[in-house]
């Protein structure tokens, strides 16, 4: 354990931290943990120490936590860095930290499962191998997933690129890992079902408005012998029958004297008949 006067370096005052920097010849102190990298230039440490001589390194890191990211900032010319990771202090060149850091504990053990997973970090997103195969456009995927989750929506719609729009169900597994389920086919089937249900309902309603009362029969029912009986199928399965009765024929009109036609009036029964 790296200690200063019996205390871990994170608990040390900035004056002691600067002493380590100057002894090593490093220009920056880099603190790395599971959330990413936070870089402190020696000039920033000096300025912070001048404002508060009792300030500890851990307190300064907490104040600047929103600056933590996955990648080391571009520093131009090569610089020597003092890397503090856990209880280990190492002297490195900036180029050695230029690529994203990944440790055995950085990703969950089940990250390589054959299911599409995306991991959303502060300034970048990672896809496992399955997600990369199913969703080549990682930038668009991350943007849409972030937008859906920020609005507490567990459905995500990927823009169409040379094909139909894809709909994903989002299943958060951890704080930053999400399982992606492509439900495009299910949504298309649901829309198709809703469409034909609306068509059938509209046709039956129009028949009713025209005075034709349809009947619904199950596959086990005895069917009427008159009118038309339509088999109702969905994906090859018989759901039942629709009976459309024959419309009642109109009564013929009688020819009146002089060649005109008149309707036959029905006689009303006499009282008591």
PDB file of C-alpha atoms in Angstrom:
ATOM      1  CA  UNK A   1       0.000   0.000   0.000  1.00  0.00           C
ATOM      2  CA  UNK A   2       1.291   3.447  -0.936  1.00  0.00           C
ATOM      3  CA  UNK A   3       1.187   5.606   2.175  1.00  0.00           C
ATOM      4  CA  UNK A   4       2.186   9.125   3.154  1.00  0.00           C
ATOM      5  CA  UNK A   5       2.925   9.497   6.865  1.00  0.00           C
ATOM      6  CA  UNK A   6       0.985   6.300   7.559  1.00  0.00           C
ATOM      7  CA  UNK A   7      -2.082   7.273   5.470  1.00  0.00           C
ATOM      8  CA  UNK A   8      -3.046   6.160   1.940  1.00  0.00           C
ATOM      9  CA  UNK A   9      -2.110   8.626  -0.788  1.00  0.00           C
ATOM     10  CA  UNK A  10      -5.794   9.337  -1.482  1.00  0.00           C
ATOM     11  CA  UNK A  11      -6.079  10.669   2.063  1.00  0.00           C
ATOM     12  CA  UNK A  12      -2.929  12.793   1.740  1.00  0.00           C
ATOM     13  CA  UNK A  13      -2.933  16.551   1.388  1.00  0.00           C
ATOM     14  CA  UNK A  14      -2.186  18.043  -2.015  1.00  0.00           C
ATOM     15  CA  UNK A  15       1.236  19.210  -0.840  1.00  0.00           C
ATOM     16  CA  UNK A  16       2.326  15.586  -0.385  1.00  0.00           C
ATOM     17  CA  UNK A  17       0.830  14.591  -3.731  1.00  0.00           C
ATOM     18  CA  UNK A  18       2.768  17.361  -5.472  1.00  0.00           C
ATOM     19  CA  UNK A  19       5.942  16.171  -3.794  1.00  0.00           C
ATOM     20  CA  UNK A  20       5.479  12.764  -5.440  1.00  0.00           C
ATOM     21  CA  UNK A  21       4.851  14.418  -8.806  1.00  0.00           C
ATOM     22  CA  UNK A  22       7.993  16.547  -8.701  1.00  0.00           C
ATOM     23  CA  UNK A  23      10.141  13.648  -7.512  1.00  0.00           C
ATOM     24  CA  UNK A  24       8.964  11.463 -10.386  1.00  0.00           C
ATOM     25  CA  UNK A  25       9.262  14.185 -13.020  1.00  0.00           C
ATOM     26  CA  UNK A  26       5.633  13.607 -14.038  1.00  0.00           C
ATOM     27  CA  UNK A  27       3.434  16.425 -15.296  1.00  0.00           C
ATOM     28  CA  UNK A  28       0.072  14.930 -14.315  1.00  0.00           C
ATOM     29  CA  UNK A  29      -1.498  12.686 -11.761  1.00  0.00           C
ATOM     30  CA  UNK A  30      -4.022  10.263 -13.262  1.00  0.00           C
ATOM     31  CA  UNK A  31      -6.536   8.514 -11.028  1.00  0.00           C
ATOM     32  CA  UNK A  32      -8.142   5.441 -12.585  1.00  0.00           C
ATOM     33  CA  UNK A  33     -10.988   3.357 -11.178  1.00  0.00           C
ATOM     34  CA  UNK A  34     -13.936   1.329 -12.508  1.00  0.00           C
ATOM     35  CA  UNK A  35     -15.708   4.523 -13.625  1.00  0.00           C
ATOM     36  CA  UNK A  36     -12.823   5.740 -15.770  1.00  0.00           C
ATOM     37  CA  UNK A  37      -9.924   8.192 -15.764  1.00  0.00           C
ATOM     38  CA  UNK A  38      -9.574  11.569 -14.054  1.00  0.00           C
ATOM     39  CA  UNK A  39      -6.500  13.655 -14.882  1.00  0.00           C
ATOM     40  CA  UNK A  40      -5.007  16.369 -12.657  1.00  0.00           C
ATOM     41  CA  UNK A  41      -2.195  18.538 -14.023  1.00  0.00           C
ATOM     42  CA  UNK A  42       0.377  19.693 -11.497  1.00  0.00           C
ATOM     43  CA  UNK A  43      -0.581  23.333 -12.146  1.00  0.00           C
ATOM     44  CA  UNK A  44      -4.163  22.504 -11.171  1.00  0.00           C
ATOM     45  CA  UNK A  45      -2.948  20.815  -7.999  1.00  0.00           C
ATOM     46  CA  UNK A  46      -0.853  23.863  -7.096  1.00  0.00           C
ATOM     47  CA  UNK A  47      -3.805  26.199  -7.692  1.00  0.00           C
ATOM     48  CA  UNK A  48      -6.116  24.035  -5.567  1.00  0.00           C
ATOM     49  CA  UNK A  49      -3.536  23.825  -2.775  1.00  0.00           C
ATOM     50  CA  UNK A  50      -3.161  27.618  -2.721  1.00  0.00           C
ATOM     51  CA  UNK A  51      -6.920  28.010  -2.272  1.00  0.00           C
ATOM     52  CA  UNK A  52      -7.141  25.371   0.460  1.00  0.00           C
ATOM     53  CA  UNK A  53      -3.945  24.115   2.028  1.00  0.00           C
ATOM     54  CA  UNK A  54      -5.779  21.409   3.985  1.00  0.00           C
ATOM     55  CA  UNK A  55      -7.498  19.927   0.932  1.00  0.00           C
ATOM     56  CA  UNK A  56      -6.958  16.190   0.519  1.00  0.00           C
ATOM     57  CA  UNK A  57      -6.579  14.400  -2.802  1.00  0.00           C
ATOM     58  CA  UNK A  58      -9.785  12.386  -2.304  1.00  0.00           C
ATOM     59  CA  UNK A  59     -11.750  15.599  -1.684  1.00  0.00           C
ATOM     60  CA  UNK A  60     -10.444  17.198  -4.874  1.00  0.00           C
ATOM     61  CA  UNK A  61     -11.239  14.080  -6.901  1.00  0.00           C
ATOM     62  CA  UNK A  62     -14.789  14.073  -5.540  1.00  0.00           C
ATOM     63  CA  UNK A  63     -15.279  17.695  -6.616  1.00  0.00           C
ATOM     64  CA  UNK A  64     -14.087  16.927 -10.145  1.00  0.00           C
ATOM     65  CA  UNK A  65     -15.840  13.576 -10.578  1.00  0.00           C
ATOM     66  CA  UNK A  66     -17.919  14.836 -13.509  1.00  0.00           C
ATOM     67  CA  UNK A  67     -14.688  15.149 -15.512  1.00  0.00           C
ATOM     68  CA  UNK A  68     -13.964  11.446 -15.274  1.00  0.00           C
ATOM     69  CA  UNK A  69     -14.001   9.692 -18.640  1.00  0.00           C
ATOM     70  CA  UNK A  70     -12.914   6.582 -20.489  1.00  0.00           C
ATOM     71  CA  UNK A  71     -10.013   8.078 -22.414  1.00  0.00           C
ATOM     72  CA  UNK A  72      -7.031  10.175 -21.494  1.00  0.00           C
ATOM     73  CA  UNK A  73      -7.372  13.774 -22.749  1.00  0.00           C
ATOM     74  CA  UNK A  74      -5.176  14.754 -25.675  1.00  0.00           C
ATOM     75  CA  UNK A  75      -2.051  16.324 -24.204  1.00  0.00           C
ATOM     76  CA  UNK A  76      -0.130  17.034 -27.370  1.00  0.00           C
ATOM     77  CA  UNK A  77       3.519  16.151 -26.847  1.00  0.00           C
ATOM     78  CA  UNK A  78       4.364  12.958 -24.898  1.00  0.00           C
ATOM     79  CA  UNK A  79       4.137  13.474 -21.158  1.00  0.00           C
ATOM     80  CA  UNK A  80       5.083  11.468 -18.128  1.00  0.00           C
ATOM     81  CA  UNK A  81       2.177  10.542 -15.908  1.00  0.00           C
ATOM     82  CA  UNK A  82       1.855   9.302 -12.378  1.00  0.00           C
ATOM     83  CA  UNK A  83      -0.951   6.741 -12.389  1.00  0.00           C
ATOM     84  CA  UNK A  84      -2.798   6.054  -9.148  1.00  0.00           C
ATOM     85  CA  UNK A  85      -4.941   2.934  -9.424  1.00  0.00           C
ATOM     86  CA  UNK A  86      -6.238   1.394  -6.243  1.00  0.00           C
ATOM     87  CA  UNK A  87      -3.238   1.380  -3.934  1.00  0.00           C
ATOM     88  CA  UNK A  88      -0.665   1.249  -6.733  1.00  0.00           C
ATOM     89  CA  UNK A  89       1.298   4.252  -8.015  1.00  0.00           C
ATOM     90  CA  UNK A  90       3.005   3.827 -11.401  1.00  0.00           C
ATOM     91  CA  UNK A  91       5.063   6.084 -13.647  1.00  0.00           C
ATOM     92  CA  UNK A  92       3.909   5.839 -17.288  1.00  0.00           C
ATOM     93  CA  UNK A  93       4.028   7.698 -20.566  1.00  0.00           C
ATOM     94  CA  UNK A  94       0.773   9.248 -21.755  1.00  0.00           C
ATOM     95  CA  UNK A  95       0.692   7.015 -24.830  1.00  0.00           C
ATOM     96  CA  UNK A  96       0.394   3.941 -22.609  1.00  0.00           C
ATOM     97  CA  UNK A  97      -2.968   5.207 -21.351  1.00  0.00           C
ATOM     98  CA  UNK A  98      -4.235   6.407 -24.700  1.00  0.00           C
ATOM     99  CA  UNK A  99      -6.425   3.345 -25.352  1.00  0.00           C
ATOM    100  CA  UNK A 100      -9.484   2.389 -23.280  1.00  0.00           C
ATOM    101  CA  UNK A 101      -8.550   0.402 -20.234  1.00  0.00           C
ATOM    102  CA  UNK A 102     -10.203  -2.940 -19.655  1.00  0.00           C
ATOM    103  CA  UNK A 103      -9.520  -5.214 -16.727  1.00  0.00           C
ATOM    104  CA  UNK A 104     -10.878  -8.622 -15.869  1.00  0.00           C
ATOM    105  CA  UNK A 105     -13.410  -7.007 -13.545  1.00  0.00           C
ATOM    106  CA  UNK A 106     -14.308  -4.247 -15.997  1.00  0.00           C
ATOM    107  CA  UNK A 107     -16.862  -6.382 -17.831  1.00  0.00           C
ATOM    108  CA  UNK A 108     -19.251  -8.909 -16.299  1.00  0.00           C
ATOM    109  CA  UNK A 109     -18.325 -12.568 -16.634  1.00  0.00           C
ATOM    110  CA  UNK A 110     -21.409 -13.204 -18.784  1.00  0.00           C
ATOM    111  CA  UNK A 111     -20.535 -10.453 -21.289  1.00  0.00           C
ATOM    112  CA  UNK A 112     -19.780 -13.011 -24.025  1.00  0.00           C
ATOM    113  CA  UNK A 113     -23.189 -14.735 -23.877  1.00  0.00           C
ATOM    114  CA  UNK A 114     -24.808 -15.188 -27.333  1.00  0.00           C
ATOM    115  CA  UNK A 115     -27.285 -12.382 -26.661  1.00  0.00           C
ATOM    116  CA  UNK A 116     -26.953  -8.755 -27.815  1.00  0.00           C
ATOM    117  CA  UNK A 117     -25.742  -6.561 -24.951  1.00  0.00           C
ATOM    118  CA  UNK A 118     -24.803  -2.898 -24.865  1.00  0.00           C
ATOM    119  CA  UNK A 119     -22.940  -1.156 -22.089  1.00  0.00           C
ATOM    120  CA  UNK A 120     -23.504   2.585 -21.753  1.00  0.00           C
ATOM    121  CA  UNK A 121     -20.754   4.613 -20.119  1.00  0.00           C
ATOM    122  CA  UNK A 122     -20.505   8.356 -19.639  1.00  0.00           C
ATOM    123  CA  UNK A 123     -18.821   9.127 -22.936  1.00  0.00           C
ATOM    124  CA  UNK A 124     -18.882   5.879 -24.877  1.00  0.00           C
ATOM    125  CA  UNK A 125     -20.785   2.659 -25.426  1.00  0.00           C
ATOM    126  CA  UNK A 126     -19.620  -0.929 -25.781  1.00  0.00           C
ATOM    127  CA  UNK A 127     -21.344  -3.807 -27.560  1.00  0.00           C
ATOM    128  CA  UNK A 128     -20.593  -7.449 -27.088  1.00  0.00           C
ATOM    129  CA  UNK A 129     -19.814  -9.605 -30.114  1.00  0.00           C
ATOM    130  CA  UNK A 130     -23.436 -10.610 -30.678  1.00  0.00           C
ATOM    131  CA  UNK A 131     -24.659  -7.008 -30.581  1.00  0.00           C
ATOM    132  CA  UNK A 132     -21.942  -5.945 -33.018  1.00  0.00           C
ATOM    133  CA  UNK A 133     -23.127  -8.626 -35.456  1.00  0.00           C
ATOM    134  CA  UNK A 134     -26.808  -7.676 -35.165  1.00  0.00           C
ATOM    135  CA  UNK A 135     -26.368  -3.893 -34.940  1.00  0.00           C
ATOM    136  CA  UNK A 136     -23.370  -2.713 -37.001  1.00  0.00           C
ATOM    137  CA  UNK A 137     -24.148   0.988 -36.472  1.00  0.00           C
ATOM    138  CA  UNK A 138     -23.061   1.241 -32.859  1.00  0.00           C
ATOM    139  CA  UNK A 139     -23.269   5.036 -32.722  1.00  0.00           C
ATOM    140  CA  UNK A 140     -26.904   5.144 -33.830  1.00  0.00           C
ATOM    141  CA  UNK A 141     -27.787   2.247 -31.527  1.00  0.00           C
ATOM    142  CA  UNK A 142     -26.232   3.901 -28.472  1.00  0.00           C
ATOM    143  CA  UNK A 143     -27.942   7.221 -29.230  1.00  0.00           C
ATOM    144  CA  UNK A 144     -31.401   5.670 -29.548  1.00  0.00           C
ATOM    145  CA  UNK A 145     -30.989   3.448 -26.474  1.00  0.00           C
ATOM    146  CA  UNK A 146     -29.775   6.372 -24.352  1.00  0.00           C
ATOM    147  CA  UNK A 147     -32.700   8.493 -25.531  1.00  0.00           C
ATOM    148  CA  UNK A 148     -35.252   5.807 -24.723  1.00  0.00           C
ATOM    149  CA  UNK A 149     -33.846   5.095 -21.265  1.00  0.00           C
ATOM    150  CA  UNK A 150     -33.590   8.789 -20.403  1.00  0.00           C
ATOM    151  CA  UNK A 151     -37.343   9.089 -21.016  1.00  0.00           C
ATOM    152  CA  UNK A 152     -37.960   5.859 -19.066  1.00  0.00           C
ATOM    153  CA  UNK A 153     -39.111   4.109 -22.223  1.00  0.00           C
ATOM    154  CA  UNK A 154     -38.221   0.435 -22.572  1.00  0.00           C
ATOM    155  CA  UNK A 155     -38.926   0.431 -26.312  1.00  0.00           C
ATOM    156  CA  UNK A 156     -36.376   1.745 -28.775  1.00  0.00           C
ATOM    157  CA  UNK A 157     -36.920   2.413 -32.489  1.00  0.00           C
ATOM    158  CA  UNK A 158     -33.886   2.227 -34.759  1.00  0.00           C
ATOM    159  CA  UNK A 159     -34.077   4.340 -37.928  1.00  0.00           C
ATOM    160  CA  UNK A 160     -34.512   2.415 -41.165  1.00  0.00           C
ATOM    161  CA  UNK A 161     -31.450   2.174 -43.386  1.00  0.00           C
ATOM    162  CA  UNK A 162     -32.337   0.410 -46.588  1.00  0.00           C
ATOM    163  CA  UNK A 163     -35.031  -1.569 -44.794  1.00  0.00           C
ATOM    164  CA  UNK A 164     -37.830  -1.355 -42.282  1.00  0.00           C
ATOM    165  CA  UNK A 165     -37.525   0.376 -38.932  1.00  0.00           C
ATOM    166  CA  UNK A 166     -36.464  -1.992 -36.160  1.00  0.00           C
ATOM    167  CA  UNK A 167     -38.104  -2.052 -32.756  1.00  0.00           C
ATOM    168  CA  UNK A 168     -36.119  -3.170 -29.723  1.00  0.00           C
ATOM    169  CA  UNK A 169     -37.269  -4.058 -26.230  1.00  0.00           C
ATOM    170  CA  UNK A 170     -34.743  -2.880 -23.638  1.00  0.00           C
ATOM    171  CA  UNK A 171     -34.048  -5.066 -20.607  1.00  0.00           C
ATOM    172  CA  UNK A 172     -31.651  -3.354 -18.145  1.00  0.00           C
ATOM    173  CA  UNK A 173     -29.512  -6.030 -16.476  1.00  0.00           C
ATOM    174  CA  UNK A 174     -27.198  -3.831 -14.414  1.00  0.00           C
ATOM    175  CA  UNK A 175     -26.710  -0.124 -13.899  1.00  0.00           C
ATOM    176  CA  UNK A 176     -25.051   0.244 -17.309  1.00  0.00           C
ATOM    177  CA  UNK A 177     -25.653  -3.025 -19.229  1.00  0.00           C
ATOM    178  CA  UNK A 178     -28.814  -3.495 -21.300  1.00  0.00           C
ATOM    179  CA  UNK A 179     -30.075  -6.601 -23.087  1.00  0.00           C
ATOM    180  CA  UNK A 180     -31.451  -5.815 -26.554  1.00  0.00           C
ATOM    181  CA  UNK A 181     -34.409  -7.842 -27.843  1.00  0.00           C
ATOM    182  CA  UNK A 182     -35.457  -7.327 -31.452  1.00  0.00           C
ATOM    183  CA  UNK A 183     -39.265  -7.430 -31.443  1.00  0.00           C
ATOM    184  CA  UNK A 184     -39.741  -6.020 -34.942  1.00  0.00           C
ATOM    185  CA  UNK A 185     -41.451  -9.192 -36.198  1.00  0.00           C
ATOM    186  CA  UNK A 186     -43.785  -9.274 -33.184  1.00  0.00           C
ATOM    187  CA  UNK A 187     -44.745  -5.624 -33.676  1.00  0.00           C
ATOM    188  CA  UNK A 188     -45.365  -6.189 -37.387  1.00  0.00           C
ATOM    189  CA  UNK A 189     -47.576  -9.196 -36.614  1.00  0.00           C
ATOM    190  CA  UNK A 190     -49.509  -7.185 -34.021  1.00  0.00           C
ATOM    191  CA  UNK A 191     -50.066  -4.361 -36.512  1.00  0.00           C
ATOM    192  CA  UNK A 192     -51.225  -6.865 -39.138  1.00  0.00           C
ATOM    193  CA  UNK A 193     -53.642  -8.452 -36.672  1.00  0.00           C
ATOM    194  CA  UNK A 194     -55.017  -5.069 -35.627  1.00  0.00           C
ATOM    195  CA  UNK A 195     -55.483  -4.041 -39.268  1.00  0.00           C
ATOM    196  CA  UNK A 196     -57.510  -7.091 -40.268  1.00  0.00           C
ATOM    197  CA  UNK A 197     -59.529  -6.922 -37.065  1.00  0.00           C
ATOM    198  CA  UNK A 198     -60.425  -3.335 -37.974  1.00  0.00           C
ATOM    199  CA  UNK A 199     -61.310  -4.382 -41.538  1.00  0.00           C
ATOM    200  CA  UNK A 200     -63.603  -7.162 -40.337  1.00  0.00           C
ATOM    201  CA  UNK A 201     -65.288  -4.978 -37.740  1.00  0.00           C
ATOM    202  CA  UNK A 202     -65.891  -2.212 -40.286  1.00  0.00           C
ATOM    203  CA  UNK A 203     -67.421  -4.587 -42.848  1.00  0.00           C
ATOM    204  CA  UNK A 204     -69.742  -6.191 -40.312  1.00  0.00           C
ATOM    205  CA  UNK A 205     -70.778  -2.758 -39.046  1.00  0.00           C
ATOM    206  CA  UNK A 206     -71.563  -1.619 -42.592  1.00  0.00           C
ATOM    207  CA  UNK A 207     -73.738  -4.716 -43.146  1.00  0.00           C
ATOM    208  CA  UNK A 208     -75.576  -3.965 -39.911  1.00  0.00           C
ATOM    209  CA  UNK A 209     -76.213  -0.405 -41.044  1.00  0.00           C
ATOM    210  CA  UNK A 210     -77.701  -1.841 -44.238  1.00  0.00           C
ATOM    211  CA  UNK A 211     -80.088  -3.988 -42.241  1.00  0.00           C
ATOM    212  CA  UNK A 212     -78.188  -7.272 -42.457  1.00  0.00           C
ATOM    213  CA  UNK A 213     -77.588  -8.957 -39.114  1.00  0.00           C
ATOM    214  CA  UNK A 214     -74.551 -11.226 -39.226  1.00  0.00           C
ATOM    215  CA  UNK A 215     -74.017 -14.182 -36.940  1.00  0.00           C
ATOM    216  CA  UNK A 216     -70.876 -15.531 -35.308  1.00  0.00           C
ATOM    217  CA  UNK A 217     -70.450 -19.276 -34.885  1.00  0.00           C
ATOM    218  CA  UNK A 218     -67.710 -21.364 -33.328  1.00  0.00           C
ATOM    219  CA  UNK A 219     -66.190 -24.340 -35.181  1.00  0.00           C
ATOM    220  CA  UNK A 220     -68.359 -26.710 -33.082  1.00  0.00           C
ATOM    221  CA  UNK A 221     -71.689 -24.957 -33.733  1.00  0.00           C
ATOM    222  CA  UNK A 222     -74.362 -26.140 -36.171  1.00  0.00           C
ATOM    223  CA  UNK A 223     -74.336 -23.747 -39.087  1.00  0.00           C
ATOM    224  CA  UNK A 224     -77.391 -22.161 -40.705  1.00  0.00           C
ATOM    225  CA  UNK A 225     -78.427 -23.566 -44.061  1.00  0.00           C
ATOM    226  CA  UNK A 226     -79.470 -20.261 -45.567  1.00  0.00           C
ATOM    227  CA  UNK A 227     -77.375 -17.318 -46.607  1.00  0.00           C
ATOM    228  CA  UNK A 228     -73.605 -17.393 -46.821  1.00  0.00           C
ATOM    229  CA  UNK A 229     -71.241 -18.931 -44.286  1.00  0.00           C
ATOM    230  CA  UNK A 230     -67.647 -17.649 -44.359  1.00  0.00           C
ATOM    231  CA  UNK A 231     -64.807 -19.571 -42.728  1.00  0.00           C
ATOM    232  CA  UNK A 232     -62.670 -17.262 -40.563  1.00  0.00           C
ATOM    233  CA  UNK A 233     -59.022 -18.358 -40.626  1.00  0.00           C
ATOM    234  CA  UNK A 234     -55.896 -16.837 -39.079  1.00  0.00           C
ATOM    235  CA  UNK A 235     -52.530 -18.266 -40.070  1.00  0.00           C
ATOM    236  CA  UNK A 236     -54.233 -21.494 -41.100  1.00  0.00           C
ATOM    237  CA  UNK A 237     -56.215 -21.961 -37.875  1.00  0.00           C
ATOM    238  CA  UNK A 238     -60.013 -22.022 -38.048  1.00  0.00           C
ATOM    239  CA  UNK A 239     -61.385 -19.558 -35.502  1.00  0.00           C
ATOM    240  CA  UNK A 240     -65.051 -19.856 -36.444  1.00  0.00           C
ATOM    241  CA  UNK A 241     -67.611 -18.822 -39.030  1.00  0.00           C
ATOM    242  CA  UNK A 242     -69.410 -15.666 -40.037  1.00  0.00           C
ATOM    243  CA  UNK A 243     -72.985 -16.091 -41.233  1.00  0.00           C
ATOM    244  CA  UNK A 244     -74.427 -13.498 -43.594  1.00  0.00           C
ATOM    245  CA  UNK A 245     -78.157 -14.115 -44.127  1.00  0.00           C
ATOM    246  CA  UNK A 246     -79.744 -13.565 -47.491  1.00  0.00           C
ATOM    247  CA  UNK A 247     -81.527 -10.210 -47.664  1.00  0.00           C
ATOM    248  CA  UNK A 248     -85.298 -10.446 -47.709  1.00  0.00           C
ATOM    249  CA  UNK A 249     -86.649 -10.059 -51.258  1.00  0.00           C
ATOM    250  CA  UNK A 250     -88.608  -6.922 -51.948  1.00  0.00           C
ATOM    251  CA  UNK A 251     -92.334  -7.414 -52.598  1.00  0.00           C
ATOM    252  CA  UNK A 252     -93.256  -6.902 -56.250  1.00  0.00           C
ATOM    253  CA  UNK A 253     -95.297  -3.852 -57.149  1.00  0.00           C
ATOM    254  CA  UNK A 254     -98.769  -4.383 -58.682  1.00  0.00           C
ATOM    255  CA  UNK A 255     -99.736  -2.729 -61.911  1.00  0.00           C
ATOM    256  CA  UNK A 256    -102.445  -0.117 -61.377  1.00  0.00           C
ATOM    257  CA  UNK A 257    -105.091   0.732 -63.986  1.00  0.00           C
ATOM    258  CA  UNK A 258    -103.610   2.895 -66.688  1.00  0.00           C
ATOM    259  CA  UNK A 259    -100.270   1.094 -66.686  1.00  0.00           C
ATOM    260  CA  UNK A 260     -98.848   2.567 -63.477  1.00  0.00           C
ATOM    261  CA  UNK A 261     -97.570   0.377 -60.657  1.00  0.00           C
ATOM    262  CA  UNK A 262     -98.705   0.491 -57.118  1.00  0.00           C
ATOM    263  CA  UNK A 263     -97.450  -1.194 -54.026  1.00  0.00           C
ATOM    264  CA  UNK A 264     -99.585  -3.945 -52.561  1.00  0.00           C
ATOM    265  CA  UNK A 265    -100.956  -2.838 -49.251  1.00  0.00           C
ATOM    266  CA  UNK A 266    -101.069  -5.389 -46.505  1.00  0.00           C
ATOM    267  CA  UNK A 267    -104.506  -5.871 -44.996  1.00  0.00           C
ATOM    268  CA  UNK A 268    -104.682  -5.259 -41.324  1.00  0.00           C
ATOM    269  CA  UNK A 269    -106.529  -8.007 -39.470  1.00  0.00           C
ATOM    270  CA  UNK A 270    -109.909  -7.080 -38.110  1.00  0.00           C
ATOM    271  CA  UNK A 271    -110.380  -6.814 -34.421  1.00  0.00           C
ATOM    272  CA  UNK A 272    -110.749 -10.188 -32.834  1.00  0.00           C
ATOM    273  CA  UNK A 273    -109.038 -12.045 -35.661  1.00  0.00           C
TER     274      UNK A 273
END
